[in-house]
CSV table of C-alpha atoms in Angstrom, one decimal:
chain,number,residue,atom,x,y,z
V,1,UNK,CA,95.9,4.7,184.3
V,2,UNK,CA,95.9,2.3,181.4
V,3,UNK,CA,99.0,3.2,179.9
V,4,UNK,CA,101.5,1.0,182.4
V,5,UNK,CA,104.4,2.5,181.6
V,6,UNK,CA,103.3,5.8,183.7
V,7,UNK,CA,101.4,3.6,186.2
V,8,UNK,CA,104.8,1.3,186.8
V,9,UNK,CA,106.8,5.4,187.4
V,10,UNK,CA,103.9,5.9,190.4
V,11,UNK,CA,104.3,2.6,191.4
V,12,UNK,CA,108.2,2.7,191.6
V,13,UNK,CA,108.0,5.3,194.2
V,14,UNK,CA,105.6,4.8,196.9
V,15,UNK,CA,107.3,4.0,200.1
V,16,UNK,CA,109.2,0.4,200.6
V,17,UNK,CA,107.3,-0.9,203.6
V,18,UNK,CA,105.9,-4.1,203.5
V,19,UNK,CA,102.2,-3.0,202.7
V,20,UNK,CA,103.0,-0.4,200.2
V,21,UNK,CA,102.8,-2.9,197.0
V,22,UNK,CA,100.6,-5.1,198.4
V,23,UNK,CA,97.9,-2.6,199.1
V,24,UNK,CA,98.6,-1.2,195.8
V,25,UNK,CA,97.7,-4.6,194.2
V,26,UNK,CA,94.0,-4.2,195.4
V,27,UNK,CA,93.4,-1.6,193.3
V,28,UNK,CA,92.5,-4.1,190.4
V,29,UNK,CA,93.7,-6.6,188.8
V,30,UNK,CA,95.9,-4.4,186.5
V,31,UNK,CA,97.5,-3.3,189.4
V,32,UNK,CA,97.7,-6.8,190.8
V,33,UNK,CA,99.5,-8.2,187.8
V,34,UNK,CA,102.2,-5.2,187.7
V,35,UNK,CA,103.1,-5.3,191.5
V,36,UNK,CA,103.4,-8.6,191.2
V,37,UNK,CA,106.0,-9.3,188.3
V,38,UNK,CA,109.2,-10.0,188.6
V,39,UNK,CA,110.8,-7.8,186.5
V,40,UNK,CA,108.9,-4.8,188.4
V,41,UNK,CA,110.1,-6.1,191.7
V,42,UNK,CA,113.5,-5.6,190.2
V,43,UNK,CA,113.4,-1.9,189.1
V,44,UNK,CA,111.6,-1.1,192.4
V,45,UNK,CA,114.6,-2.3,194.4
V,46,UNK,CA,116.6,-0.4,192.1
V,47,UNK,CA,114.9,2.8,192.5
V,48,UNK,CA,114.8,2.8,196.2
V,49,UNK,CA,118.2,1.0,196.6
V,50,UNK,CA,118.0,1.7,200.3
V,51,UNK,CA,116.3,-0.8,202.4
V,52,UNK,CA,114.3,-0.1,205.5
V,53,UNK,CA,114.8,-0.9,208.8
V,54,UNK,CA,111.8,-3.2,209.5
V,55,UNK,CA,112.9,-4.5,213.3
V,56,UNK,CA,115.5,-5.7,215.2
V,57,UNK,CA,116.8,-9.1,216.4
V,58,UNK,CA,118.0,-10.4,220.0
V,59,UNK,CA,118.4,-13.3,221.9
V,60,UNK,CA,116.2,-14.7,225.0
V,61,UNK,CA,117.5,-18.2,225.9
V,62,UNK,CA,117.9,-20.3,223.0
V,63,UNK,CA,115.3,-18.3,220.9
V,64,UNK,CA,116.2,-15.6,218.0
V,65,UNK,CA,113.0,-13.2,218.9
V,66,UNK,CA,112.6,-10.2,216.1
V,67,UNK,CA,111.2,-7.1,217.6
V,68,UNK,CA,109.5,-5.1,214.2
V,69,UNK,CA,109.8,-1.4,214.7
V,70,UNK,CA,107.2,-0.1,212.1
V,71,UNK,CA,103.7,0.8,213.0
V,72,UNK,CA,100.4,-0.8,211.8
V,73,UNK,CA,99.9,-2.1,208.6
V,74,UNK,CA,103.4,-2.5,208.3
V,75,UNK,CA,104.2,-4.2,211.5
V,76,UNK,CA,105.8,-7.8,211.1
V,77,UNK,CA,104.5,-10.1,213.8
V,78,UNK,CA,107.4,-11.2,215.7
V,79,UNK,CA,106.6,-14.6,215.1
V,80,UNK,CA,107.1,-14.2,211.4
V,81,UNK,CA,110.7,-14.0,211.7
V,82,UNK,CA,111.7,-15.6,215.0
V,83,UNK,CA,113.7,-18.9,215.3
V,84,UNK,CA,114.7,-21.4,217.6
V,85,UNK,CA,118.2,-22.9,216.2
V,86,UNK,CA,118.7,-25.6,217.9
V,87,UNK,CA,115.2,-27.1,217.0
V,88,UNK,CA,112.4,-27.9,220.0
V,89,UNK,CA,113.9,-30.5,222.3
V,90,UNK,CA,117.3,-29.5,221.9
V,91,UNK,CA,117.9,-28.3,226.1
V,92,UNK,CA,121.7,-29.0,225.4
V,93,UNK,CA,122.8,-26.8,222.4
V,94,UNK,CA,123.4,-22.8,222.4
V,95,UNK,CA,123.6,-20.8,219.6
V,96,UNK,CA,124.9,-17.0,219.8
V,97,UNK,CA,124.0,-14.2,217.9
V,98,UNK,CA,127.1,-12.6,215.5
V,99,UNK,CA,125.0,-10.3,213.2
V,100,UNK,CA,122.7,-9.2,210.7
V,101,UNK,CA,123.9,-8.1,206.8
V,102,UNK,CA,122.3,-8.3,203.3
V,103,UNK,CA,119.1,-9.8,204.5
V,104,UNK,CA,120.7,-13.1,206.7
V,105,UNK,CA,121.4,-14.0,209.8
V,106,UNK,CA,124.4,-15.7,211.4
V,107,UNK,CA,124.9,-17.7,214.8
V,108,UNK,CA,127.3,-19.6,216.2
V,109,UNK,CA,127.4,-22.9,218.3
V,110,UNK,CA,130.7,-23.8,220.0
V,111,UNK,CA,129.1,-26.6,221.4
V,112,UNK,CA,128.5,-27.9,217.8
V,113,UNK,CA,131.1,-26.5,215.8
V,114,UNK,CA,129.1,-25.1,213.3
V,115,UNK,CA,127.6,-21.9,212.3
V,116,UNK,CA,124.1,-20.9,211.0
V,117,UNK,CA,123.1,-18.8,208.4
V,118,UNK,CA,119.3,-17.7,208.0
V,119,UNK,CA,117.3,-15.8,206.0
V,120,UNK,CA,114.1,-14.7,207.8
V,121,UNK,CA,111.9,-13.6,204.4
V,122,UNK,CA,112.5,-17.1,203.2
V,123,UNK,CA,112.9,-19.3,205.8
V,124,UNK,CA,115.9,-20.8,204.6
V,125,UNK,CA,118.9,-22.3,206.7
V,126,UNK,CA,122.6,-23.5,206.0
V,127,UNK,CA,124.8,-25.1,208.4
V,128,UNK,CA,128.6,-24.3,207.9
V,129,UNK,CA,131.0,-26.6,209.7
V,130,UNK,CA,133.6,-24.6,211.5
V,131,UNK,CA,137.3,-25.7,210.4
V,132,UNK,CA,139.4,-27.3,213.1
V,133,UNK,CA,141.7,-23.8,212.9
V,134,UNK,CA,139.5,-22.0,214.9
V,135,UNK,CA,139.8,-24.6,218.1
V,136,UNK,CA,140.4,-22.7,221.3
V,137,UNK,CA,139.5,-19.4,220.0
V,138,UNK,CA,137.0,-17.0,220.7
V,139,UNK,CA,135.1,-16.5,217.6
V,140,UNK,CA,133.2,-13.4,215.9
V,141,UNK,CA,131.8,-13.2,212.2
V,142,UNK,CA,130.3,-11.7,209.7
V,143,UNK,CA,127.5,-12.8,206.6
V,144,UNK,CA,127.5,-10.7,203.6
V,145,UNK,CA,126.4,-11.1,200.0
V,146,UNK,CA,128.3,-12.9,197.4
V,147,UNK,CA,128.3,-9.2,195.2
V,148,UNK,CA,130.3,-7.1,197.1
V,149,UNK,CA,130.3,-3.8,196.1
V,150,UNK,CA,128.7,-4.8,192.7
V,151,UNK,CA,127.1,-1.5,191.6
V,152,UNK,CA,124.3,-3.3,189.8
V,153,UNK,CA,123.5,-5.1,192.4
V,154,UNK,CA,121.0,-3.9,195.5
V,155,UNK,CA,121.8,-5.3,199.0
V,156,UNK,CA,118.2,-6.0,200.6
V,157,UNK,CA,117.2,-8.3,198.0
V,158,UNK,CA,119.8,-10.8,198.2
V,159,UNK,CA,117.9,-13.5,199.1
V,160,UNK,CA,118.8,-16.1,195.9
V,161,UNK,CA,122.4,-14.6,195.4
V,162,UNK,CA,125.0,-16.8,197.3
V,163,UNK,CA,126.9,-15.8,200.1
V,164,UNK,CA,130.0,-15.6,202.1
V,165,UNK,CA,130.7,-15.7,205.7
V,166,UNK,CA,133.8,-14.4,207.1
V,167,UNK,CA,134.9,-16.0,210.6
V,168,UNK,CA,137.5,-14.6,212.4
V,169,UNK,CA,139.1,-16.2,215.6
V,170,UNK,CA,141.2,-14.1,218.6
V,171,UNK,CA,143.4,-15.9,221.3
V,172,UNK,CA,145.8,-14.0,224.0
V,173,UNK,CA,148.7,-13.4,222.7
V,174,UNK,CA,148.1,-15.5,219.6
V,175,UNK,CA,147.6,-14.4,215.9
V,176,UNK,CA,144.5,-13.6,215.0
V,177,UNK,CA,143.2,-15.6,212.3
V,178,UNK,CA,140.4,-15.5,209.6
V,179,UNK,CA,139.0,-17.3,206.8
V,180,UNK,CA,136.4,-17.5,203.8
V,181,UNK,CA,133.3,-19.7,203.5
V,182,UNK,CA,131.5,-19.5,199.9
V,183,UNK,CA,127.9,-20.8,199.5
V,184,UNK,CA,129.0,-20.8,196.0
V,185,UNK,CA,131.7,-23.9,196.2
V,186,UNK,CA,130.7,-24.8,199.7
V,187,UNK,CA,134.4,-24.4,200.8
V,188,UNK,CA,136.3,-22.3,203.0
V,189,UNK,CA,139.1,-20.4,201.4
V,190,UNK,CA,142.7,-20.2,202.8
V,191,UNK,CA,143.5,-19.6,206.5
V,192,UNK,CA,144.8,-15.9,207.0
V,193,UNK,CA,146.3,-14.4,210.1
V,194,UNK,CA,147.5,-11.1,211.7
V,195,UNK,CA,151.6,-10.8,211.3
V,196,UNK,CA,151.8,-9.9,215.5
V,197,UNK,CA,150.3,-11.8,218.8
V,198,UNK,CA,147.0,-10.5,219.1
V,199,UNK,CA,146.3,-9.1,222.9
V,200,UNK,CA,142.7,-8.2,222.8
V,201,UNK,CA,139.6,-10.4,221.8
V,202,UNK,CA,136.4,-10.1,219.3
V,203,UNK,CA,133.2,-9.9,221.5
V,204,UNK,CA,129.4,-10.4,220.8
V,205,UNK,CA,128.5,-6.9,219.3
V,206,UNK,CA,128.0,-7.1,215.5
V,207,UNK,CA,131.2,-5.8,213.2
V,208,UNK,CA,130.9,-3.3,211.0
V,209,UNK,CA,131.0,-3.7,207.2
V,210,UNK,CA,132.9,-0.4,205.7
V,211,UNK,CA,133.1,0.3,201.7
V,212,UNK,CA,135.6,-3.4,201.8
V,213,UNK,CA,136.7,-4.3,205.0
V,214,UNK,CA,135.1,-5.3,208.1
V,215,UNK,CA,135.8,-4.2,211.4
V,216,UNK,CA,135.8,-5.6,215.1
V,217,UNK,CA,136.7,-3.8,218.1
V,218,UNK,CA,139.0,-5.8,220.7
V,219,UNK,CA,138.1,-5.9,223.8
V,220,UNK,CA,141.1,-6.0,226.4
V,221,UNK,CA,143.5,-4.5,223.7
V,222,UNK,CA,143.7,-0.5,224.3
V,223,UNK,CA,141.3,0.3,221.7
V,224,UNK,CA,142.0,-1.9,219.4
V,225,UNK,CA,140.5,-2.7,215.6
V,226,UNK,CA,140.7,-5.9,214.3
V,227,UNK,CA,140.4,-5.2,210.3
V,228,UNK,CA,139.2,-8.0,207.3
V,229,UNK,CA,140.2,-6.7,203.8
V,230,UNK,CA,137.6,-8.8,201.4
V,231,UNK,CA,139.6,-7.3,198.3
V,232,UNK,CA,143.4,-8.5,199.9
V,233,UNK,CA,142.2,-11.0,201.9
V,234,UNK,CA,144.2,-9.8,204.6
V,235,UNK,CA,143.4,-9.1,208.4
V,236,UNK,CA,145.4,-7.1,210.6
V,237,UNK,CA,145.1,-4.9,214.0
V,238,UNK,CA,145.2,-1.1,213.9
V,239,UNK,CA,144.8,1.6,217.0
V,240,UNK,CA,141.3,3.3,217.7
V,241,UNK,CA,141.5,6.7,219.1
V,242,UNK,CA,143.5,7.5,222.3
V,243,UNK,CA,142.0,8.7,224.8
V,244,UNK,CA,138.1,8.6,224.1
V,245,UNK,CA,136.6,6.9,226.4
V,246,UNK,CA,135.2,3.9,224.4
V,247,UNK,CA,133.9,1.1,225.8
V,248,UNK,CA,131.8,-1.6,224.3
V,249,UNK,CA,128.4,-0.2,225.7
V,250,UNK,CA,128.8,3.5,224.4
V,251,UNK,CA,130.6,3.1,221.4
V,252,UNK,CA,130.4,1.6,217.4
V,253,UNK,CA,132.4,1.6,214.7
V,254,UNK,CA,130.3,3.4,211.8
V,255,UNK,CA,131.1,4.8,208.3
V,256,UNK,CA,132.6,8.0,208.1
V,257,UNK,CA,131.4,11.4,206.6
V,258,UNK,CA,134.3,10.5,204.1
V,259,UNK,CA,133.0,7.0,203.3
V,260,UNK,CA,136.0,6.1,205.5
V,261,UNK,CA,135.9,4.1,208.8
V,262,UNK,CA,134.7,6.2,211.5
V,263,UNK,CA,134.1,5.6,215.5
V,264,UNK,CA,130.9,7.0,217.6
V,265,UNK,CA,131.1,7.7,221.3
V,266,UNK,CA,128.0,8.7,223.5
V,267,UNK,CA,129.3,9.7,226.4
V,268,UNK,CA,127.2,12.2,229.0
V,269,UNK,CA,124.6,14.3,226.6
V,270,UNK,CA,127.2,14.3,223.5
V,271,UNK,CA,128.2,12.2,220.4
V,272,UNK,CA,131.4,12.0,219.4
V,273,UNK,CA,131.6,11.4,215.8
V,274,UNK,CA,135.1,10.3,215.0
V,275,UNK,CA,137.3,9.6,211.4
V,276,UNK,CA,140.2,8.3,210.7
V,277,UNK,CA,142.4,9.6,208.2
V,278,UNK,CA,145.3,8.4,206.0
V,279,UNK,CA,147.9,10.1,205.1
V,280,UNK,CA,149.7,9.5,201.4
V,281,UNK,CA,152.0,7.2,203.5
V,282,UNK,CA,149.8,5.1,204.5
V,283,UNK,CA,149.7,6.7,208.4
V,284,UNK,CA,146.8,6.6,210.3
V,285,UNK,CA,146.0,9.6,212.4
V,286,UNK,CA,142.4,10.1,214.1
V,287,UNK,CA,140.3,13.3,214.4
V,288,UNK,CA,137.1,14.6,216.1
V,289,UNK,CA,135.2,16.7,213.7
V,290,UNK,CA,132.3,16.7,215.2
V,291,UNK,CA,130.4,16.9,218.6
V,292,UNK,CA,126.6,17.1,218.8
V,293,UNK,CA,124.5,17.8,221.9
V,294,UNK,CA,122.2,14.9,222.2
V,295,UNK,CA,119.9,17.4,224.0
V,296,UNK,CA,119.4,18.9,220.2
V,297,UNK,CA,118.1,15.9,218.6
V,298,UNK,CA,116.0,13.5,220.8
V,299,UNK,CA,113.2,14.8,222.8
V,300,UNK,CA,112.2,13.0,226.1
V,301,UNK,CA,109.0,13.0,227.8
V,302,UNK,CA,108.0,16.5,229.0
V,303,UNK,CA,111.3,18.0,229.7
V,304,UNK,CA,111.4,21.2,231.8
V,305,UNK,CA,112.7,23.8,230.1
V,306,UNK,CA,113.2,25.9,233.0
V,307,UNK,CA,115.6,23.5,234.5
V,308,UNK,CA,117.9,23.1,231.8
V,309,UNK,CA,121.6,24.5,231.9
V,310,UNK,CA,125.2,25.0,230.6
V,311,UNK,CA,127.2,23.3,232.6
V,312,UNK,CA,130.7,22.9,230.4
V,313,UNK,CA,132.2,24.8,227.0
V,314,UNK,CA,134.3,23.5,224.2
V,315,UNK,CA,137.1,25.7,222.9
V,316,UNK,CA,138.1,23.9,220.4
V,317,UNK,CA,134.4,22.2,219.5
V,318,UNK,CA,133.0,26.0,219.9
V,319,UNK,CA,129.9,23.9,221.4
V,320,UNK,CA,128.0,24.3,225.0
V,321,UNK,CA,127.5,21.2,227.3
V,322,UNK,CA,124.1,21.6,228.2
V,323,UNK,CA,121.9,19.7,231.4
V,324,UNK,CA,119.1,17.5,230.1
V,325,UNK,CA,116.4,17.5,232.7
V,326,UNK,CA,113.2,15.3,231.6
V,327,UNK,CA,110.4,15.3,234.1
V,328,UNK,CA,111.7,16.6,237.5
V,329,UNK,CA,114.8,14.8,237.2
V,330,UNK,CA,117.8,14.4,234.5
V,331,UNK,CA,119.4,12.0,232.4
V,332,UNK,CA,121.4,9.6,235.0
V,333,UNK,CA,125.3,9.8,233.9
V,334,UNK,CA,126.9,6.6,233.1
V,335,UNK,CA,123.1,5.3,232.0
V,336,UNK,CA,123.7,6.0,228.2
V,337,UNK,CA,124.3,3.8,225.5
V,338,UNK,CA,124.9,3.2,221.9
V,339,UNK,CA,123.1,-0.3,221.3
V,340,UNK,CA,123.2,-0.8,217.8
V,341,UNK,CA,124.0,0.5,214.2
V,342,UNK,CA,122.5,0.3,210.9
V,343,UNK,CA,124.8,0.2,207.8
V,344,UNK,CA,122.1,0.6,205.5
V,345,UNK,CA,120.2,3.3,207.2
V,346,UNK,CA,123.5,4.4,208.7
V,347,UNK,CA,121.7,5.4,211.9
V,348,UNK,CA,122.5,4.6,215.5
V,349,UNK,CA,120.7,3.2,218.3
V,350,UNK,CA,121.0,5.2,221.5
V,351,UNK,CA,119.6,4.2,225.5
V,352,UNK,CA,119.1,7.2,227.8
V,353,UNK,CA,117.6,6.5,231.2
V,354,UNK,CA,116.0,9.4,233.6
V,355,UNK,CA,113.7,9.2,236.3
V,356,UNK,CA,110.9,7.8,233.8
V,357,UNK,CA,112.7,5.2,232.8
V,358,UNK,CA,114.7,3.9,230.0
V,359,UNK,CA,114.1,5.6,226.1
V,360,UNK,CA,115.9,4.1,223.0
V,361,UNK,CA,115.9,6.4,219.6
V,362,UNK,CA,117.3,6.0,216.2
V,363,UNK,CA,119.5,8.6,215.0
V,364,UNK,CA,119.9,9.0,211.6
V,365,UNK,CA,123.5,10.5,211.3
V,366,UNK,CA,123.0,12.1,208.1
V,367,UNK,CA,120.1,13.9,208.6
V,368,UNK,CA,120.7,14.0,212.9
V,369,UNK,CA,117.2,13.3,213.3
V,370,UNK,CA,115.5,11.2,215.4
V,371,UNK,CA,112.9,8.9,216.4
V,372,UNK,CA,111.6,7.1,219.4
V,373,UNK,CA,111.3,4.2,219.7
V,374,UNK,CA,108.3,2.6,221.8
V,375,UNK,CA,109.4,-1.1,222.2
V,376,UNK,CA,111.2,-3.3,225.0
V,377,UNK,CA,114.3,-5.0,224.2
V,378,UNK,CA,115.4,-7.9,225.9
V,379,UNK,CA,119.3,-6.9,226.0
V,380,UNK,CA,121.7,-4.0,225.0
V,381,UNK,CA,122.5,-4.9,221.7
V,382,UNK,CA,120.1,-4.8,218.9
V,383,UNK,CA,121.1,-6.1,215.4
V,384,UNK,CA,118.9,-4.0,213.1
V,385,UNK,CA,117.6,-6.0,210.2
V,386,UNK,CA,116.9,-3.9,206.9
V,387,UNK,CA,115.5,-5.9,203.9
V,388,UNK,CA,112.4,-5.0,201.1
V,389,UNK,CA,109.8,-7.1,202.4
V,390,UNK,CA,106.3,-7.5,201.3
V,391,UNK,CA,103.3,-8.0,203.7
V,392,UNK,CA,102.0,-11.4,202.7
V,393,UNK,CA,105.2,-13.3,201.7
V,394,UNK,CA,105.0,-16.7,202.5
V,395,UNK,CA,108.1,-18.3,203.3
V,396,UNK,CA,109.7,-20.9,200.9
């Protein structure tokens, strides 16, 4: 291993956890200087491109409490990335949870008009000002790096590159409206709004960040999408599916098998992958092309076999409907849930409960494989964090 050229190939492609470099670096003190640099950090972020989930956030009270979802040595301690933002002492302020994207973190305090973007590997926290626009509105946003789609550039280690946070503002039968902030000038850009009133409202569940546009669902509205064009700077409200039984506990808006914006719906053992399609007029249609039995790809605690059964058929799907028993009961209807989404890892977060309890899994949607997940979560919506993170980091 002297020649480090080949070493810095092996290097490039152990895992991305947290401990993989840093253990590597106790090799020696060759291996110590090559982890370490810089320019090595670069090419591995590169290679990997894809960063991993390493936890979740939630709220309890006034308190931003990170759950890590790796096992030991990689596990953060939840400390680590915490945050009280309103500061110790501060009884009268309230700051809610919009999101996670690119490494940061926003909140939002109506009682202070202002918004807060953190960065959990570094410790570092802006305070935007909202503009006096957005009075009287119910408020959802959105932080995302600076770069865009920037094909040289790898999201998950964006914590020098500037940002911008998008906030977007829904009132009854009002316009909805949106604007720009840039770390980069410290400004907010020009005010935008939808062409039509506006009859359904952003809620607290993240958007979803698709090729260039963000995407809310609007609750109140008949499955309505409010849409953010970063390229056009333009925002408008388009239809979801008819008649698919979304609601804002079993349902997210993902990335289509196209690349295009796409719509999941866990309803009663089955996922409902949706996609929209445009036609060469610019008419948006939606289709179901696919439907997988969740009894396929998680596994609860010692199902009976014996008990299970086909209890429905698909004609058009050409798919069976099939009882989940696990233990000696089944899966309680109405009990699931889709409680999160990862854009990076494009994987869902899905809540089953049966007579042992509540079980949350990851579902990677590529791959339909899943994992379990042995944590507690404080609420129903997780905001997955994905980042490269090294075990030892101290914060700036």
């Amino acid at each position: 291993m002297e020649d480090e050229n080949l070493l810095g190939e092996i290097l490039l492609r152990v895992a991305p956890l947290p401990s993989s470099l840093l253990r590597a670096s106790l090799v020696s003190k060759q291996w110590e200087r090559l982890a370490a640099a810089p320019a090595f950090h670069r090419r591995f972020v590169a290679h990997h491109r894809q960063p991993p989930i390493l936890g979740v956030f939630g709220q309890q009270g006034r308190e931003l409490v990170f759950t890590s979802l790796l096992d030991a040595p990689d596990r953060i301690p939840r400390e680590r990335f915490s945050l009280r933002p309103g500061g110790h002492g501060d009884e009268i302020d309230f700051w809610a949870l919009l999101g996670c994207r690119h490494g940061r973190v926003l909140f939002v305090s109506t009682f202070r008009r202002a918004l807060l973007v953190f960065d959990p590997v570094s410790g570092d926290r802006r305070r935007v000002a909202i503009p006096l626009d957005f009075a009287w509105y119910v408020l959802g946003g959105a932080v995302l790096c600076a770069a865009g789609d920037d094909q040289d550039h790898v999201h998950g280690d964006c914590h020098s590159s500037p940002f911008k946070v998008v906030l977007v503002g829904t009132r009854l039968n009002h316009p909805a409206i949106a604007q720009v902030y840039s770390s980069e000038t410290g400004m907010w850009g020009d005010l935008v709004s939808t062409t039509k009133p506006c009859d359904g409202l952003t809620d607290s569940f993240p958007c979803t960040l698709v090729g260039n546009v963000l995407y809310w669902w609007l609750y109140g509205h008949n499955n309505g999408i409010l849409e953010f064009d970063m390229h056009s700077q333009t925002l408008a409200v388009t239809e979801g599916p008819s008649h698919a039984d979304i609601d804002s506990i079993n349902s997210r808006i993902i990335r289509g098998e196209d690349g295009g914006v796409g719509i999941a719906v866990f309803s009663y053992l089955s996922l409902k992958m949706w996609k929209r399609k445009v036609s060469s007029q610019g008419i948006h249609t939606w289709v179901l092309p696919k439907i997988v039995i969740v009894h396929k790809i998680i596994d609860l605690t010692h199902p009976i076999k014996a008990m299970d059964a086909i209890v429905g058929y698909s004609e058009v799907a050409g798919v069976d409907f099939i009882s989940l028993p696990c233990c000696s009961g089944r899966i309680r209807t109405g009990k699931e849930a889709i409680v999160g989404y990862s854009e990076d890892a494009h994987a869902l977060f899905i809540k089953v409960s049966c007579c042992s309890g509540p079980h949350t899994f990851i579902v990677e949607l590529e791959s339909m494989q899943s994992r379990k997940i042995n944590q507690s979560f404080l609420e129903n919506s997780y905001h997955p964090f994905t980042d490269f993170f090294t075990a030892g980091t101290v914060r700036a």
